[in-house]
Coordinates of C-alpha atoms in Angstrom, one line a residue:
M1 CA 127.6 67.5 113.2
L2 CA 125.1 70.0 111.8
T3 CA 123.9 67.8 109.0
D4 CA 120.7 66.2 107.9
C5 CA 122.1 62.7 108.9
Y6 CA 121.5 63.3 112.6
P7 CA 118.9 66.1 112.9
R8 CA 117.5 65.2 116.3
V9 CA 121.0 64.9 117.8
S10 CA 121.9 68.3 116.4
V11 CA 118.7 69.9 117.8
K12 CA 119.3 68.4 121.2
W13 CA 122.9 69.6 121.2
L14 CA 121.8 73.1 120.2
E15 CA 119.0 73.2 122.8
E16 CA 121.6 72.6 125.6
K17 CA 122.7 76.2 125.6
N18 CA 124.9 75.7 122.6
A19 CA 122.7 77.7 120.2
E20 CA 122.9 80.7 122.5
N21 CA 126.7 80.2 122.8
I22 CA 127.1 80.1 119.1
F23 CA 125.0 83.3 118.7
Y24 CA 127.1 85.1 121.4
N25 CA 130.2 84.7 119.2
L26 CA 128.7 87.3 116.9
L27 CA 130.2 89.8 119.4
S28 CA 133.7 88.9 118.1
P29 CA 135.8 91.9 116.9
D30 CA 137.2 89.7 114.1
P31 CA 135.1 90.2 111.0
R32 CA 136.1 86.9 109.5
E33 CA 134.9 85.0 112.6
V34 CA 131.7 87.0 112.5
A35 CA 131.1 86.1 108.9
I36 CA 131.5 82.4 109.7
I37 CA 129.1 82.6 112.7
E38 CA 126.6 84.5 110.6
S39 CA 126.6 81.8 108.0
L40 CA 126.2 79.1 110.7
V41 CA 123.4 80.9 112.4
L42 CA 121.6 81.3 109.1
Y43 CA 122.0 77.7 108.3
I44 CA 120.7 76.6 111.7
F45 CA 117.8 79.0 111.4
K46 CA 116.7 77.6 108.0
C47 CA 117.1 74.0 109.1
W48 CA 115.6 74.0 112.5
S49 CA 113.0 76.7 113.0
E50 CA 112.5 75.7 116.7
I51 CA 116.0 76.9 117.5
S52 CA 115.1 80.4 116.4
V53 CA 113.5 80.9 119.9
L54 CA 116.9 80.4 121.5
F55 CA 118.5 82.8 119.0
I56 CA 115.9 85.4 119.8
K57 CA 116.6 85.0 123.5
A58 CA 120.3 85.5 122.9
A59 CA 119.7 88.4 120.5
T60 CA 117.6 90.3 123.0
T61 CA 120.1 89.7 125.7
I62 CA 122.9 91.1 123.6
I63 CA 120.9 94.2 122.7
Q64 CA 119.9 94.8 126.3
N65 CA 123.5 94.5 127.4
F66 CA 124.4 97.0 124.7
I67 CA 121.7 99.4 125.8
D68 CA 123.0 99.1 129.4
G69 CA 126.6 99.7 128.3
F70 CA 127.9 96.2 129.0
H71 CA 129.2 95.5 125.5
T72 CA 130.9 97.3 122.7
F73 CA 129.2 97.8 119.4
Y74 CA 130.7 94.6 117.9
G75 CA 128.0 92.2 116.7
I76 CA 125.0 94.5 116.9
N77 CA 124.7 94.8 113.2
S78 CA 124.8 91.1 112.8
V79 CA 122.1 90.7 115.5
L80 CA 119.9 93.3 113.9
K81 CA 120.2 91.6 110.5
F82 CA 119.1 88.3 112.0
L83 CA 116.2 89.9 113.8
D84 CA 115.1 91.6 110.6
L85 CA 115.2 88.2 108.9
Y86 CA 113.3 86.6 111.7
F87 CA 110.5 89.2 111.7
R88 CA 110.1 89.0 107.9
T89 CA 109.9 85.2 107.8
C90 CA 108.1 84.6 111.1
Q91 CA 104.8 82.7 110.5
S92 CA 103.2 83.8 113.7
K93 CA 101.0 86.9 113.9
W94 CA 102.5 90.2 114.9
D95 CA 101.7 90.6 118.6
E96 CA 102.2 92.7 121.7
S97 CA 105.6 91.0 122.4
M98 CA 106.9 92.3 119.1
N99 CA 105.6 95.8 119.8
T100 CA 107.4 95.7 123.1
M101 CA 110.6 94.5 121.4
V102 CA 110.5 97.5 119.0
L103 CA 110.0 100.0 121.8
T104 CA 112.3 98.6 124.4
K105 CA 115.1 97.2 122.2
F106 CA 115.3 98.8 118.7
L107 CA 114.1 102.3 119.6
P108 CA 116.7 102.8 122.4
I109 CA 119.4 101.9 119.8
F110 CA 118.0 104.3 117.4
L111 CA 118.1 107.1 120.0
S112 CA 121.6 106.2 121.1
N113 CA 124.8 108.1 120.1
F114 CA 125.7 105.2 117.8
A115 CA 122.5 105.0 115.8
Y116 CA 124.3 105.9 112.6
K117 CA 126.4 102.7 112.8
Y118 CA 123.3 100.5 112.7
Y119 CA 120.8 102.7 110.8
P120 CA 120.4 100.6 107.6
S121 CA 119.3 97.5 109.7
L122 CA 117.3 99.6 112.2
N123 CA 115.5 101.4 109.4
R124 CA 114.5 98.1 107.8
I125 CA 113.3 96.6 111.1
L126 CA 111.4 99.7 112.1
S127 CA 109.8 100.2 108.7
Y128 CA 108.6 96.6 108.7
A129 CA 107.2 97.1 112.2
Y130 CA 105.3 100.2 111.1
S131 CA 103.7 98.2 108.3
K132 CA 102.4 95.8 110.9
N133 CA 101.4 98.4 113.5
D134 CA 101.3 102.1 112.4
N135 CA 100.9 103.2 116.0
L136 CA 104.6 102.3 116.5
A137 CA 105.5 105.0 113.9
V138 CA 103.7 107.6 115.9
Q139 CA 105.5 106.6 119.1
V140 CA 108.9 106.6 117.4
M141 CA 108.2 110.0 115.8
S142 CA 107.3 111.4 119.2
K143 CA 110.6 110.1 120.6
M144 CA 112.6 111.4 117.7
I145 CA 111.2 114.9 118.1
R146 CA 112.0 115.0 121.8
C147 CA 115.4 113.4 121.5
W148 CA 116.8 115.3 118.4
P149 CA 120.6 114.8 118.1
I150 CA 121.6 118.4 118.2
T151 CA 125.4 117.8 118.1
C152 CA 125.8 114.5 116.1
S153 CA 125.5 115.3 112.4
S154 CA 125.6 111.6 111.4
N155 CA 122.6 110.9 113.6
I156 CA 120.7 114.0 112.3
V157 CA 121.1 112.5 108.8
C158 CA 119.6 109.2 110.0
F159 CA 116.7 111.0 111.7
I160 CA 115.9 113.1 108.6
H161 CA 115.9 110.0 106.4
H162 CA 113.7 108.2 108.8
F163 CA 111.1 111.0 108.6
S164 CA 110.7 109.9 105.0
S165 CA 110.3 106.2 106.0
I166 CA 107.6 107.1 108.5
V167 CA 105.6 109.4 106.1
T168 CA 105.8 106.9 103.3
L169 CA 104.4 104.1 105.4
V170 CA 101.8 105.9 107.6
G171 CA 101.1 109.2 105.8
P172 CA 100.8 112.7 107.3
V173 CA 97.5 112.4 109.1
K174 CA 98.7 109.8 111.6
I175 CA 101.6 112.0 112.6
A176 CA 99.8 115.3 112.4
P177 CA 100.7 116.5 115.9
Y178 CA 104.4 116.3 115.0
V179 CA 104.4 117.6 111.4
T180 CA 105.2 121.2 112.3
T181 CA 108.2 120.2 114.5
M182 CA 109.3 117.8 111.8
F183 CA 109.4 120.5 109.2
T184 CA 111.1 122.9 111.6
R185 CA 113.9 120.3 112.0
I186 CA 114.1 119.8 108.3
I187 CA 114.2 123.6 107.6
E188 CA 116.9 124.1 110.3
S189 CA 118.9 121.3 108.6
V190 CA 118.5 122.8 105.1
K191 CA 120.1 126.0 106.5
S192 CA 122.8 124.2 108.4
D193 CA 126.4 125.1 107.7
N194 CA 127.2 121.4 107.9
Q195 CA 127.3 120.2 104.3
K196 CA 126.3 116.6 105.2
V197 CA 123.2 117.7 107.2
A198 CA 122.1 120.3 104.6
V199 CA 122.4 117.9 101.7
S200 CA 120.5 115.3 103.6
A201 CA 117.6 117.7 104.3
L202 CA 117.6 118.9 100.7
T203 CA 117.5 115.3 99.5
I204 CA 114.3 114.6 101.4
S205 CA 113.1 118.0 100.0
C206 CA 113.7 116.6 96.5
N207 CA 111.3 113.7 97.2
V208 CA 108.2 114.9 95.3
T209 CA 106.0 112.2 96.9
F210 CA 107.1 113.2 100.4
I211 CA 106.4 116.9 99.7
F212 CA 103.1 116.2 98.0
E213 CA 101.7 114.6 101.2
F214 CA 101.8 118.0 102.9
V215 CA 100.7 120.4 100.2
T216 CA 97.0 120.5 101.1
K217 CA 96.9 120.7 104.8
F218 CA 100.4 122.0 105.6
S219 CA 101.1 124.5 102.8
P220 CA 102.7 127.2 105.0
L221 CA 105.3 124.6 106.0
V222 CA 106.0 123.7 102.4
R223 CA 106.3 127.4 101.6
A224 CA 108.8 127.8 104.5
L225 CA 110.8 124.9 103.3
Y226 CA 110.9 126.4 99.8
A227 CA 112.1 129.7 101.2
A228 CA 114.9 127.9 103.2
A229 CA 116.0 126.1 100.0
E230 CA 116.1 129.4 98.1
E231 CA 118.4 130.8 100.8
T232 CA 120.7 127.8 100.7
A233 CA 120.8 127.9 96.9
A234 CA 122.0 131.5 97.1
N235 CA 124.2 131.6 100.1
H236 CA 125.6 128.2 101.2
W237 CA 129.4 127.9 101.1
S238 CA 129.2 124.3 99.7
E239 CA 128.7 123.9 96.0
E240 CA 127.2 120.5 96.6
A241 CA 124.6 122.0 99.0
R242 CA 123.8 124.8 96.6
S243 CA 123.3 122.4 93.8
A244 CA 121.1 120.2 96.0
A245 CA 119.1 123.2 97.0
K246 CA 118.5 124.2 93.3
Q247 CA 117.2 120.7 92.6
A248 CA 115.0 120.8 95.7
L249 CA 113.4 124.1 94.5
I250 CA 112.4 122.4 91.3
S251 CA 111.1 119.3 93.0
I252 CA 109.2 121.2 95.7
N253 CA 107.6 123.5 93.1
N254 CA 106.6 120.5 90.9
A255 CA 105.0 118.8 94.0
A256 CA 103.2 121.9 95.0
L257 CA 102.0 123.5 91.8
Q258 CA 98.6 124.4 93.2
I259 CA 99.9 126.6 95.9
K260 CA 102.1 128.6 93.4
L261 CA 105.4 128.7 95.2
V262 CA 107.0 130.5 92.3
S263 CA 105.3 133.9 91.8
P264 CA 104.5 134.9 88.2
P265 CA 106.4 137.9 86.9
V266 CA 104.8 141.2 87.7
P267 CA 103.6 142.8 84.4
Q268 CA 105.1 146.2 83.8
N269 CA 102.6 149.0 83.7
D270 CA 103.9 150.6 80.5
K271 CA 100.5 152.1 79.4
P272 CA 101.5 155.7 80.3
E273 CA 104.8 155.4 78.4
K274 CA 102.9 154.0 75.3
L275 CA 100.3 156.8 75.5
S276 CA 103.0 159.4 75.8
S277 CA 104.7 158.1 72.7
W278 CA 101.5 158.1 70.7
R279 CA 100.8 161.7 71.8
S280 CA 104.3 162.8 70.7
L281 CA 103.8 161.1 67.3
S282 CA 100.3 162.7 66.9
Q283 CA 101.7 166.1 67.5
Q284 CA 104.3 165.6 64.9
F285 CA 101.8 164.6 62.3
G286 CA 98.9 166.9 63.4
I287 CA 96.7 164.0 64.5
E288 CA 94.3 164.5 67.5
L289 CA 93.9 161.5 69.8
I290 CA 90.3 161.0 70.7
G291 CA 89.0 159.1 73.8
T292 CA 92.3 158.6 75.5
V293 CA 92.2 156.9 78.8
P294 CA 93.7 158.8 81.7
A295 CA 96.8 157.2 83.2
C296 CA 96.1 155.1 86.3

């Protein structure tokens, strides 16, 4: 039925609620069925762009139901993958309705207890949105800081990674009010006994480009991060975390050469010892030292 032989008949059939019904089948718990529906949705989307509006309607309904607790997590990844594709191929200008969708649909999922299940798709969608409107990154950062997932290590890992996405796309100036809190969270995570959290925070600390962004205006925070990595390298129970911390120390120092994180060795004041040796030798050979400098 969905062939090029009868395109208008197919479109009419899809427009009569069937497109939305097809899309809702993405909620199936059967991965084989979901794979078939994904292929069908993609085919329809490519062949009849006018149907995408119906898919968007169904997608936003599914996400809202998920946010409201009416559905399980089945199908959400498929829906997010479709929306990511839609945004990246959409010919229309990024507008306020898309900003609203980011803040009312994607952000609540990101702040939910299940964010780690959908993070790869969420990160792609949010990063693309920031490239279109960097004010969205500021709003998301604000929410992340206020809703930090204290007890869910998997979500903490996602949040730490997303810090890097935001900084890469919008830079430190745009998010300046939140930089101190962001570094505080990263430093806390570097010191965490949870290996997964510590390694995640140390991984972002190994990102020379990320660290370099903050060297000039936020050098005390970079120093504090370096100190935390030193502590972890010396004391963490996990060998993986200790190894990651040692690599982070190298990367942070390379990114911040101008603030001299590694103190130069203190020269030994051996002048008095040398002078004493010369005096001893002079006495043995009957030589008088002239113009000696008193010891400091």
